[in-house]
Structure formats: C-alpha cells, structure tokens
Coordinates of C-alpha atoms in Angstrom, one line a residue:
Chain H
M1437 CA 136.2 43.9 17.4
I1438 CA 138.9 44.3 19.4
W1439 CA 140.1 40.6 18.5
D1440 CA 140.9 39.9 15.5
W1441 CA 141.6 36.7 14.3
S1442 CA 142.7 36.5 10.9
F1443 CA 145.2 38.9 12.1
A1444 CA 146.4 37.2 16.0
L1445 CA 146.5 33.9 13.1
E1446 CA 148.6 36.0 10.3
I1447 CA 151.3 37.4 12.9
L1448 CA 151.0 33.5 14.7
P1449 CA 154.4 32.3 12.5
V1450 CA 156.3 35.4 12.5
L1451 CA 155.8 35.3 16.5
A1452 CA 156.5 31.2 16.6
R1453 CA 159.8 31.9 14.7
A1454 CA 160.6 34.1 17.5
A1455 CA 160.0 31.7 20.2
V1456 CA 162.5 29.8 19.1
I1457 CA 165.2 32.3 19.7
S1458 CA 163.8 33.0 23.4
I1459 CA 163.6 29.3 23.8
E1460 CA 167.4 29.6 22.5
A1461 CA 168.2 32.3 24.5
T1462 CA 166.6 30.8 27.7
L1463 CA 168.5 26.9 27.4
L1464 CA 172.3 29.0 26.8
G1465 CA 171.3 31.4 29.5
F1466 CA 170.6 28.5 32.0
A1467 CA 173.6 26.7 30.8
I1468 CA 175.9 29.2 32.0
A1469 CA 174.0 29.9 34.8
A1470 CA 174.0 26.0 36.2
S1471 CA 178.0 25.3 35.2
L1472 CA 178.9 28.7 36.6
G1473 CA 176.3 28.6 39.8
L1474 CA 178.0 25.1 40.5
V1475 CA 181.7 26.4 39.6
L1476 CA 181.2 29.5 42.4
A1477 CA 179.5 27.1 44.8
V1478 CA 182.5 24.6 44.8
I1479 CA 185.0 26.9 45.3
R1480 CA 183.5 28.2 48.0
I1481 CA 183.8 25.1 50.1
A1482 CA 187.5 23.6 48.1
V1483 CA 189.4 27.3 48.7
P1484 CA 188.3 28.2 52.0
W1485 CA 189.4 31.6 52.0
T1486 CA 186.7 32.2 48.8
G1487 CA 184.6 32.6 51.0
W1488 CA 183.6 35.8 51.7
T1489 CA 183.9 37.4 48.5
I1490 CA 181.8 35.1 46.8
S1491 CA 179.3 35.7 49.2
V1492 CA 179.9 39.9 48.8
L1493 CA 179.4 38.8 45.2
V1494 CA 176.7 36.8 44.6
E1495 CA 174.7 39.2 47.0
L1496 CA 176.2 42.7 44.4
I1497 CA 174.8 40.6 41.4
R1498 CA 171.7 39.8 43.1
S1499 CA 170.8 42.9 44.8
T1500 CA 171.0 44.8 41.4
P1501 CA 168.2 44.8 38.5
L1502 CA 168.2 42.7 35.7
L1503 CA 168.3 45.3 33.4
I1504 CA 170.7 47.3 34.6
Q1505 CA 173.1 44.7 34.7
I1506 CA 172.3 43.4 30.8
F1507 CA 172.6 47.5 30.4
F1508 CA 175.5 47.3 31.6
L1509 CA 177.3 44.9 29.8
Y1510 CA 176.0 45.6 26.3
F1511 CA 177.0 49.5 26.9
V1512 CA 179.9 49.3 29.3
F1513 CA 182.2 47.0 28.1
P1514 CA 182.7 47.5 24.8
K1515 CA 184.6 50.8 26.1
F1516 CA 187.0 48.1 28.0
G1517 CA 187.4 46.5 24.7
L1518 CA 185.3 43.8 24.8
V1519 CA 182.2 44.1 22.0
L1520 CA 179.4 41.8 22.2
D1521 CA 176.0 41.9 20.2
A1522 CA 173.2 42.0 21.8
F1523 CA 172.4 38.4 22.0
T1524 CA 175.7 37.4 23.5
A1525 CA 175.2 40.6 26.0
G1526 CA 172.0 39.5 26.5
V1527 CA 172.7 35.7 27.4
M1528 CA 175.7 36.0 29.3
A1529 CA 173.8 38.7 31.5
I1530 CA 170.7 36.8 32.9
G1531 CA 173.4 33.5 33.5
I1532 CA 175.5 35.2 34.9
H1533 CA 172.7 37.6 37.3
Y1534 CA 171.1 32.8 37.6
A1535 CA 174.3 31.9 38.1
A1536 CA 175.3 33.7 41.2
Y1537 CA 170.8 32.8 42.2
C1538 CA 171.5 28.7 41.7
S1539 CA 175.2 28.8 43.4
E1540 CA 173.2 29.6 46.4
V1541 CA 171.0 26.5 45.7
Y1542 CA 173.7 24.5 45.0
R1543 CA 175.5 25.4 48.3
A1544 CA 172.2 24.4 50.0
G1545 CA 172.8 21.5 48.7
F1546 CA 176.2 20.4 49.4
D1547 CA 175.1 21.3 53.2
N1548 CA 172.7 18.7 53.0
I1549 CA 175.1 16.3 52.7
H1550 CA 176.5 14.3 55.7
R1551 CA 179.5 15.4 57.6
G1552 CA 180.7 11.7 57.2
Q1553 CA 180.3 11.5 53.5
W1554 CA 183.6 14.6 54.2
E1555 CA 185.6 11.7 56.2
A1556 CA 185.2 9.2 55.3
S1557 CA 186.3 11.0 51.4
I1558 CA 189.7 11.9 53.4
A1559 CA 189.7 8.4 54.9
L1560 CA 190.0 7.4 51.7
N1561 CA 192.7 9.7 51.2
L1562 CA 190.3 10.9 47.8
S1563 CA 191.9 14.0 46.3
S1564 CA 189.0 17.0 46.8
W1565 CA 188.3 16.9 43.0
T1566 CA 187.6 13.2 43.0
T1567 CA 185.1 13.2 46.5
F1568 CA 183.4 16.1 44.5
R1569 CA 182.8 14.7 41.1
D1570 CA 182.3 11.1 42.9
I1571 CA 180.8 11.7 46.0
I1572 CA 179.9 14.3 46.7
I1573 CA 178.2 15.8 43.6
P1574 CA 176.2 13.0 43.1
Q1575 CA 174.5 13.2 46.4
A1576 CA 173.7 17.1 46.1
I1577 CA 172.5 17.6 42.6
P1578 CA 169.0 15.0 42.7
P1579 CA 167.6 16.8 45.8
I1580 CA 167.7 20.6 44.7
V1581 CA 166.8 19.5 40.9
P1582 CA 163.1 21.1 41.6
A1583 CA 164.8 24.2 42.8
L1584 CA 167.0 24.3 39.9
G1585 CA 163.9 23.5 38.0
N1586 CA 162.0 27.0 39.7
Y1587 CA 165.0 28.8 38.5
L1588 CA 164.8 27.6 34.3
V1589 CA 161.3 29.1 34.8
A1590 CA 162.5 32.6 36.1
L1591 CA 164.8 32.7 33.3
F1592 CA 163.0 31.8 31.3
K1593 CA 160.2 34.7 31.8
E1594 CA 163.1 36.8 32.0
T1595 CA 164.4 36.7 28.6
P1596 CA 161.8 38.9 27.2
L1597 CA 164.3 41.7 28.9
L1598 CA 166.6 41.1 26.4
S1599 CA 163.9 43.5 23.9
A1600 CA 165.9 46.4 25.9
I1601 CA 169.1 46.0 23.6
A1602 CA 167.1 44.4 20.6
V1603 CA 167.3 40.8 20.9
L1604 CA 164.7 40.0 17.7
E1605 CA 163.5 37.7 20.6
L1606 CA 159.4 37.4 21.1
M1607 CA 158.8 40.2 23.2
Q1608 CA 160.5 42.7 21.0
T1609 CA 159.2 41.0 18.0
A1610 CA 155.6 41.7 19.3
K1611 CA 156.6 45.5 20.5
I1612 CA 157.7 45.7 16.1
I1613 CA 154.4 44.0 15.1
G1614 CA 153.0 46.1 17.7
S1615 CA 154.2 49.2 16.3
E1616 CA 154.3 48.3 13.0
T1617 CA 150.4 48.0 12.5
F1618 CA 148.9 49.8 15.3
R1619 CA 147.5 46.5 16.3
Y1620 CA 149.5 45.6 19.8
T1621 CA 146.4 43.6 21.3
E1622 CA 147.0 40.1 19.4
P1623 CA 150.5 40.2 19.8
I1624 CA 151.1 41.5 23.3
T1625 CA 147.9 39.0 24.5
L1626 CA 149.1 36.0 22.4
V1627 CA 153.0 36.7 24.1
G1628 CA 151.8 35.9 27.5
L1629 CA 149.2 33.4 26.4
F1630 CA 152.9 31.9 24.7
F1631 CA 153.8 32.4 28.0
L1632 CA 151.1 31.9 30.0
A1633 CA 151.5 28.2 28.3
M1634 CA 154.7 27.6 29.0
S1635 CA 155.2 27.7 32.3
L1636 CA 152.2 26.3 33.1
V1637 CA 153.7 23.1 30.9
S1638 CA 157.4 23.6 33.2
A1639 CA 155.8 24.1 36.0
A1640 CA 153.9 20.4 36.1
L1641 CA 157.5 18.6 34.3
I1642 CA 159.0 20.1 37.7
R1643 CA 156.2 18.6 39.9
A1644 CA 156.6 14.9 38.3
L1645 CA 160.0 15.2 38.6
E1646 CA 159.9 15.8 42.3
R1647 CA 157.4 13.3 42.7
L1648 CA 160.0 11.0 40.8
L1649 CA 163.0 11.8 42.9
N1650 CA 160.9 12.0 45.9
R1651 CA 159.8 8.1 45.6
R1652 CA 163.8 7.6 44.6
N1653 CA 164.7 8.9 47.4
T1654 CA 162.4 7.3 50.1
R1655 CA 162.6 4.1 48.6
Chain T
M876 CA 174.7 37.1 55.4
G877 CA 174.6 38.8 58.5
I878 CA 173.2 42.1 59.4
R879 CA 176.7 43.3 60.3
T880 CA 178.1 42.3 56.6
L881 CA 175.0 44.0 54.9
V882 CA 175.0 47.3 57.0
A883 CA 179.0 47.3 56.3
M884 CA 177.8 47.1 52.3
L885 CA 175.6 49.2 52.6
F886 CA 177.7 51.8 53.7
V887 CA 180.8 51.2 51.1
S888 CA 178.6 51.8 48.3
L889 CA 177.3 54.9 50.0
A890 CA 180.7 55.5 50.8
V891 CA 181.3 55.3 47.0
I892 CA 178.6 56.8 45.3
A893 CA 180.1 59.7 47.8
V894 CA 183.7 59.9 47.0
L895 CA 182.1 59.4 42.9
A896 CA 180.7 62.5 43.3
T897 CA 183.6 65.1 44.6
Q898 CA 184.5 64.2 41.5
A899 CA 183.1 66.6 38.1
T900 CA 182.3 63.6 35.5
Y901 CA 180.3 61.7 38.4
R902 CA 178.8 64.7 39.9
L903 CA 177.3 65.8 36.7
F904 CA 175.1 63.2 36.8
L905 CA 173.6 63.1 40.3
P906 CA 171.1 65.5 40.1
G907 CA 169.0 63.7 37.2
L908 CA 170.0 60.6 38.4
L909 CA 168.9 60.9 42.2
Q910 CA 164.6 62.6 40.6
G911 CA 164.8 58.9 39.1
A912 CA 165.8 56.9 42.5
V913 CA 163.3 59.2 43.5
L914 CA 160.3 57.6 41.6
T915 CA 161.6 54.1 41.7
M916 CA 161.2 54.1 45.0
E917 CA 157.9 55.3 45.1
I918 CA 157.1 53.2 43.0
A919 CA 159.2 50.5 44.8
I920 CA 157.0 51.4 48.0
L921 CA 153.1 51.9 46.4
G922 CA 153.7 48.7 44.7
S923 CA 154.8 46.7 48.0
L924 CA 152.1 47.9 49.4
L925 CA 149.5 46.9 47.2
A926 CA 151.6 43.3 46.8
V927 CA 151.4 43.1 50.6
I928 CA 147.6 43.6 50.4
M929 CA 146.9 41.7 47.2
G930 CA 148.6 38.3 48.2
V931 CA 147.3 38.3 52.2
L932 CA 144.0 38.7 50.2
A933 CA 144.7 36.2 47.5
A934 CA 145.9 33.6 50.0
L935 CA 143.0 34.4 52.5
A936 CA 140.3 33.5 49.2
R937 CA 142.3 30.4 48.0
M938 CA 142.0 29.1 51.1
Y939 CA 138.8 29.9 52.9
G940 CA 136.7 31.4 50.5
P941 CA 134.0 30.1 49.0
A942 CA 134.5 28.2 45.5
P943 CA 134.2 31.6 42.8
L944 CA 136.6 33.5 45.1
R945 CA 139.2 30.5 46.0
W946 CA 138.9 30.0 41.7
L947 CA 138.8 34.1 40.9
A948 CA 142.4 33.6 43.5
T949 CA 144.0 30.6 41.6
V950 CA 143.3 32.6 38.4
Y951 CA 144.7 35.3 39.7
V952 CA 148.1 33.6 40.7
E953 CA 148.4 31.2 37.9
I954 CA 148.1 34.3 35.4
F955 CA 150.7 36.5 37.5
R956 CA 153.1 34.3 38.1
G957 CA 152.8 32.7 34.7
T958 CA 153.9 35.4 32.7
S959 CA 157.1 37.6 32.6
A960 CA 156.6 40.7 33.8
L961 CA 157.2 42.5 31.0
V962 CA 154.7 41.1 29.5
Q963 CA 151.8 41.7 32.0
L964 CA 152.7 46.0 32.5
F965 CA 153.4 46.1 27.8
W966 CA 149.9 44.5 28.6
L967 CA 148.7 47.0 30.4
F968 CA 149.9 49.7 29.2
F969 CA 149.2 48.8 25.1
V970 CA 146.6 46.9 25.5
L971 CA 144.0 48.2 28.1
P972 CA 143.6 51.2 25.9
Q973 CA 142.3 48.9 23.7
F974 CA 138.8 48.2 26.3
G975 CA 138.7 51.9 26.8
V976 CA 140.7 52.0 30.3
T977 CA 143.6 54.3 29.8
L978 CA 145.8 54.2 33.0
D979 CA 148.6 57.0 33.5
A980 CA 152.5 54.5 33.3
F981 CA 152.9 55.2 36.7
L982 CA 149.2 54.0 38.2
V983 CA 150.2 50.9 35.4
A984 CA 153.6 50.5 37.1
V985 CA 152.2 50.1 40.3
L986 CA 149.4 48.3 39.4
A987 CA 151.7 45.8 37.3
L988 CA 154.2 45.3 39.5
G989 CA 152.1 45.0 42.8
L990 CA 149.9 42.5 41.1
N991 CA 152.3 40.1 40.2
V992 CA 154.3 40.6 43.2
G993 CA 151.1 39.6 44.8
A994 CA 150.2 36.3 43.2
Y995 CA 154.2 35.3 44.9
G996 CA 153.3 36.9 48.1
S997 CA 149.7 34.8 48.2
E998 CA 151.4 31.6 48.6
C999 CA 154.5 33.2 51.3
V1000 CA 151.1 33.9 53.5
R1001 CA 149.8 30.4 52.0
G1002 CA 153.2 28.5 53.7
A1003 CA 153.2 31.0 56.8
I1004 CA 149.4 30.1 57.6
Q1005 CA 150.1 26.3 57.8
S1006 CA 153.7 25.9 59.2
V1007 CA 151.6 27.1 62.4
A1008 CA 151.1 23.9 64.3
R1009 CA 147.4 22.5 64.2
G1010 CA 147.3 22.5 67.5
Q1011 CA 146.6 26.6 67.6
W1012 CA 143.6 26.2 65.4
E1013 CA 142.1 23.1 68.0
A1014 CA 143.1 25.3 70.6
G1015 CA 140.9 27.7 69.5
T1016 CA 137.9 26.0 68.6
A1017 CA 138.1 24.7 72.3
L1018 CA 138.2 28.2 73.4
N1019 CA 134.8 28.6 71.3
M1020 CA 136.7 30.9 68.9
S1021 CA 134.7 31.9 65.9
R1022 CA 137.1 30.9 62.6
A1023 CA 137.7 34.1 61.9
Q1024 CA 138.6 35.5 65.4
M1025 CA 141.1 32.5 65.2
L1026 CA 142.8 33.8 62.0
R1027 CA 143.1 37.8 63.7
R1028 CA 143.6 37.0 66.8
I1029 CA 145.9 34.0 67.2
I1030 CA 146.7 32.0 63.7
L1031 CA 147.9 35.8 61.8
P1032 CA 150.3 37.4 64.2
Q1033 CA 151.7 33.4 64.4
A1034 CA 152.3 33.1 60.5
F1035 CA 153.5 37.1 60.1
I1036 CA 156.7 35.7 61.5
A1037 CA 157.3 32.9 59.4
M1038 CA 156.3 35.7 56.5
I1039 CA 158.7 38.5 56.5
P1040 CA 162.3 36.4 55.1
P1041 CA 160.3 35.2 52.5
W1042 CA 158.4 38.8 52.0
G1043 CA 161.3 40.9 52.2
N1044 CA 163.2 38.6 49.1
L1045 CA 159.3 39.8 47.3
F1046 CA 160.3 43.6 48.5
I1047 CA 163.9 43.2 46.7
E1048 CA 163.3 41.0 43.8
L1049 CA 160.1 44.2 43.2
L1050 CA 163.1 46.9 44.0
K1051 CA 164.7 45.3 40.6
S1052 CA 162.0 45.3 38.4
T1053 CA 160.7 48.6 39.1
A1054 CA 163.7 48.8 36.4
L1055 CA 161.3 47.7 34.0
V1056 CA 159.3 50.9 34.1
S1057 CA 162.0 53.1 32.3
L1058 CA 160.4 51.3 29.2
I1059 CA 156.9 52.2 29.1
T1060 CA 158.1 55.6 29.4
L1061 CA 158.2 56.6 32.9
S1062 CA 162.1 58.5 34.2
D1063 CA 162.9 56.1 36.8
L1064 CA 166.2 55.3 37.5
A1065 CA 167.4 53.4 34.5
F1066 CA 165.4 55.5 32.1
K1067 CA 167.3 58.7 33.3
A1068 CA 170.2 55.4 32.6
Q1069 CA 169.4 55.3 29.3
Q1070 CA 169.0 58.9 28.7
M1071 CA 171.3 59.7 30.1
N1072 CA 174.1 57.5 28.1
Q1073 CA 172.2 57.9 25.4
N1074 CA 173.2 62.0 25.2
T1075 CA 176.0 61.8 26.3
F1076 CA 178.2 58.2 26.2
K1077 CA 179.5 58.8 28.7
T1078 CA 178.9 55.5 30.2
I1079 CA 180.9 54.4 32.8
P1080 CA 180.0 56.9 34.9
I1081 CA 176.1 56.5 34.9
F1082 CA 175.8 53.5 35.0
T1083 CA 178.8 53.1 38.2
L1084 CA 176.8 55.3 39.6
V1085 CA 173.3 53.2 38.8
L1086 CA 174.2 49.7 39.9
L1087 CA 175.6 51.3 43.5
M1088 CA 172.4 53.7 44.3
Y1089 CA 170.3 50.1 43.4
L1090 CA 172.9 48.1 45.7
A1091 CA 172.1 51.2 48.4
M1092 CA 168.2 50.7 48.0
S1093 CA 168.2 47.1 48.6
L1094 CA 171.2 46.7 50.6
T1095 CA 168.4 48.8 53.0
V1096 CA 165.0 46.7 52.5
S1097 CA 167.2 43.7 53.3
I1098 CA 168.3 45.8 57.1
G1099 CA 164.6 46.4 57.9
M1100 CA 163.8 43.3 57.3
R1101 CA 166.6 41.6 59.4
L1102 CA 165.6 44.2 61.8
L1103 CA 161.5 44.0 61.4
E1104 CA 162.0 40.2 62.4
K1105 CA 164.0 40.8 64.5
R1106 CA 161.7 43.4 66.6
A1107 CA 159.0 40.6 65.6
S1108 CA 160.6 37.7 67.0
L1109 CA 161.1 39.1 70.3
G1110 CA 159.5 37.5 73.2
L1111 CA 159.1 34.1 71.2
A1112 CA 160.5 30.9 71.6
R1113 CA 161.3 30.6 68.2
G1114 CA 164.7 27.9 67.1
K1115 CA 166.4 31.3 65.0
A1116 CA 165.5 34.0 66.3
A1117 CA 168.1 35.8 68.4

C-alpha cells in the first residue's frame, strides 16, 4: 500500500504543531512587510528626493531570489557582528522582501487619491503628518486591501523556504519525518494539502472582503 | 521604471561583477558560480517555455473547452497556485518515485517550476483574452469565421500585447524560483553558493556575487520584455505604448 492512513494520522499532530510555527512566521513576516512597505511608500512621497533611491532599492529586492536573501541575512550578517537566530533571520528576510512588493501596492493606493485632497489639506494648513494620517491613508488603504491580501497568501506559501535554514516549520518537519522513517509520501502530501486548504480558504476570504469593500464604496 | 534606468542598472551590476573579479578573493569563486548560473539559465528558459505552453493551454481549456477539460484545467490551476512551489518540487522529487515514476532532478525542476508558473500564467492569458473588445468577436461572427479562426486570427494577436507585461513578471518570478532547485540536489547558482560557503566560509564575496548575478539575469529579462512590448505594439493605436 502506497498511502498508509495510520502513519498519516500518527504524524498529523507533529505537523499540526509545526504548522503553528509556519503561521507565526507568516503573521510576523506580513506585519513587517505591511508596516515597512507603508513607511517606504510614505517616505517616497513625503521626501521627494528619496524617490529614485527607493525605487532602485525596491527593484534590487524584487529581482533577487528570496532564498538567497534568506541566506544573506543568516550567513552574511553575522560577519558584520549581527547574529540572528534562524527564525528571526528568516522572518526578517521574508518581511523585507514582501515590504518591497507592498510598498508598490501602497503607492498605487496613494496615486489613486484625487489631487484635490492634497490641495485641500494644504489649503487647511495641515501638516504633512496629519495629511497622511487623517486624509490620505484612510482613503488609500481600503481599495488596496485585496491586493495586500494576495501578498499575504503569497507570503504564506513562501514560508517553506525557511526550512533551508533549518527553521522547524511545516516543511522542515516533514523533511525530518521523511528522513527518519524513509516515508516521504504522507508527510509531503499532507503539507501540500495543508497549504492548498489554507490558500483556498484565504482566497475565499479575500474575495468576500473585496465584495464587502466594493459594496461600501459604491454606496 | 523606465527602460533606460533598467539598462543603467544592468550595466552597473555587470561592471561591479567585473571590478570584483579583479580581486583574488572574488575571482576564486567566479568559474564555479558561472557554471551554476548556466544551469540556472537552462532551467529558467525551459521552465518558461513549459509555463507558456501550459498557461495558454489551461486558459483556452478553461474558457472554451468541453466540461471535463474545463474541470481538469481548473483543478490544475487551483492545485499549482494553491500550494507552495517548494512543496511541489519535493512532491515530484520524493513522492512521485513511490508511485513508480522516477524523474531526474533536472526534469523535476523544469516540470515543477513550469507547471507552477503556468498556472499563474493561465490567469494572465485569460485576462488578456477577456480584455479584447467584444466587438471584435462580433465582427468575426459577421464575417462568418469559425470560433477557432477568430481566436487565432483576431483575438489572440490582440491579446498577445496585453499579456506581455504580466508574463514578464512571471518570468522573473520563475527565474527567482530556480533558486529552490538547489534544495533537490541540482547544482545551480544557489547550490554552488551554499556549497562554496560551507567549504570556505568566505560568505561575503560568494553571496555578493550571487546576488549580483541574479540581479543581472532578472534585469535582462525585464529589458527583453520591455523591448518585446515596444516591438509588438508598433503601429497599434494603444494608449500607453510608444
């Protein structure tokens, strides 16, 4: 028999515990990505001369592989005296990588704000901080929530990369089970099914959110 | 980013590689890394070909195929978009042999990456085909063309241009995903880097060179796709072109 149900059930609790780590890494990574991305996008508008620097930085981050960036943070930073444990290095690499993508999403959101809103803020003598906090960001964020949601799902699917620096997340646990028992079929298939289930659920949630936001906007 | 900036960045990254190569600590690693880069490019090119074929087939099957084909294409797209690329690689490499199908690592890499990106690509193709104005179909009907004729002669040539930018993004995604194949024992650029790092602990030169090489490769893809887009939209009254 190729597929052994009792073995699959036996490893399920172990994988479930590892899934918690994967989800933790996803949430922490996305928290970094969403906030750092916002900061980058705001700086780009608030301090015009940084525009070129930031777009080159974003291009650099987006056009090199995440796996290499994870290695870079984990192996190269200690040479400069900054030793990170595997989980921190991995989460930071994922967070910074997706911050580059998210900053572009925020930028699209800001570009969609009518110019009159900026002009009105200047006319009312609002500081640029107040303009961003109370006028621009509350209008810019809701339309881009679905796009950010897509990146959340994409980021979640990148977490198996952390197994390359031996973070004990889902994929690494499956690999360990595989190498201990010489049975790869069940652990890796279960990991695949887990990701499939999570992505389908989150895709449905994003679609529901999109409908909700659209309804509110058209009203 | 304008095409000029991209070309400038490509030149800068190549120049930095050239300058670094004059130093002994860096030159030492260059031949091995270049060997890895060749494998990376091979996988990226073959994977991209497979991705384009799968993307177009899946999109056409989903839009115009008979019901069973439509379901098959939907299942394919959902499975490959819904699971992680790394999990797909491992599944094809470690699990498939248990069912009696043993593929060598290179084939697995091309298959997994091509099928993965093809699934995303099918959505681009679908979007592009749907973006062609409905009047074009109606005109085709008025001229008594069959649906296959309309697709081939009228719709796809117009959809082609709309597909270029998203496919450019996907090719870069695929190029970057090739770093994953180092985890199924293929000695691509990422694998060489790791191996050299473990042997020599010269972490900074190795990973700096590797990052620059990936950067140069993806910039080349970006520039190529921009040129293709310019070329394809010649003589067409499109708003954003030229």
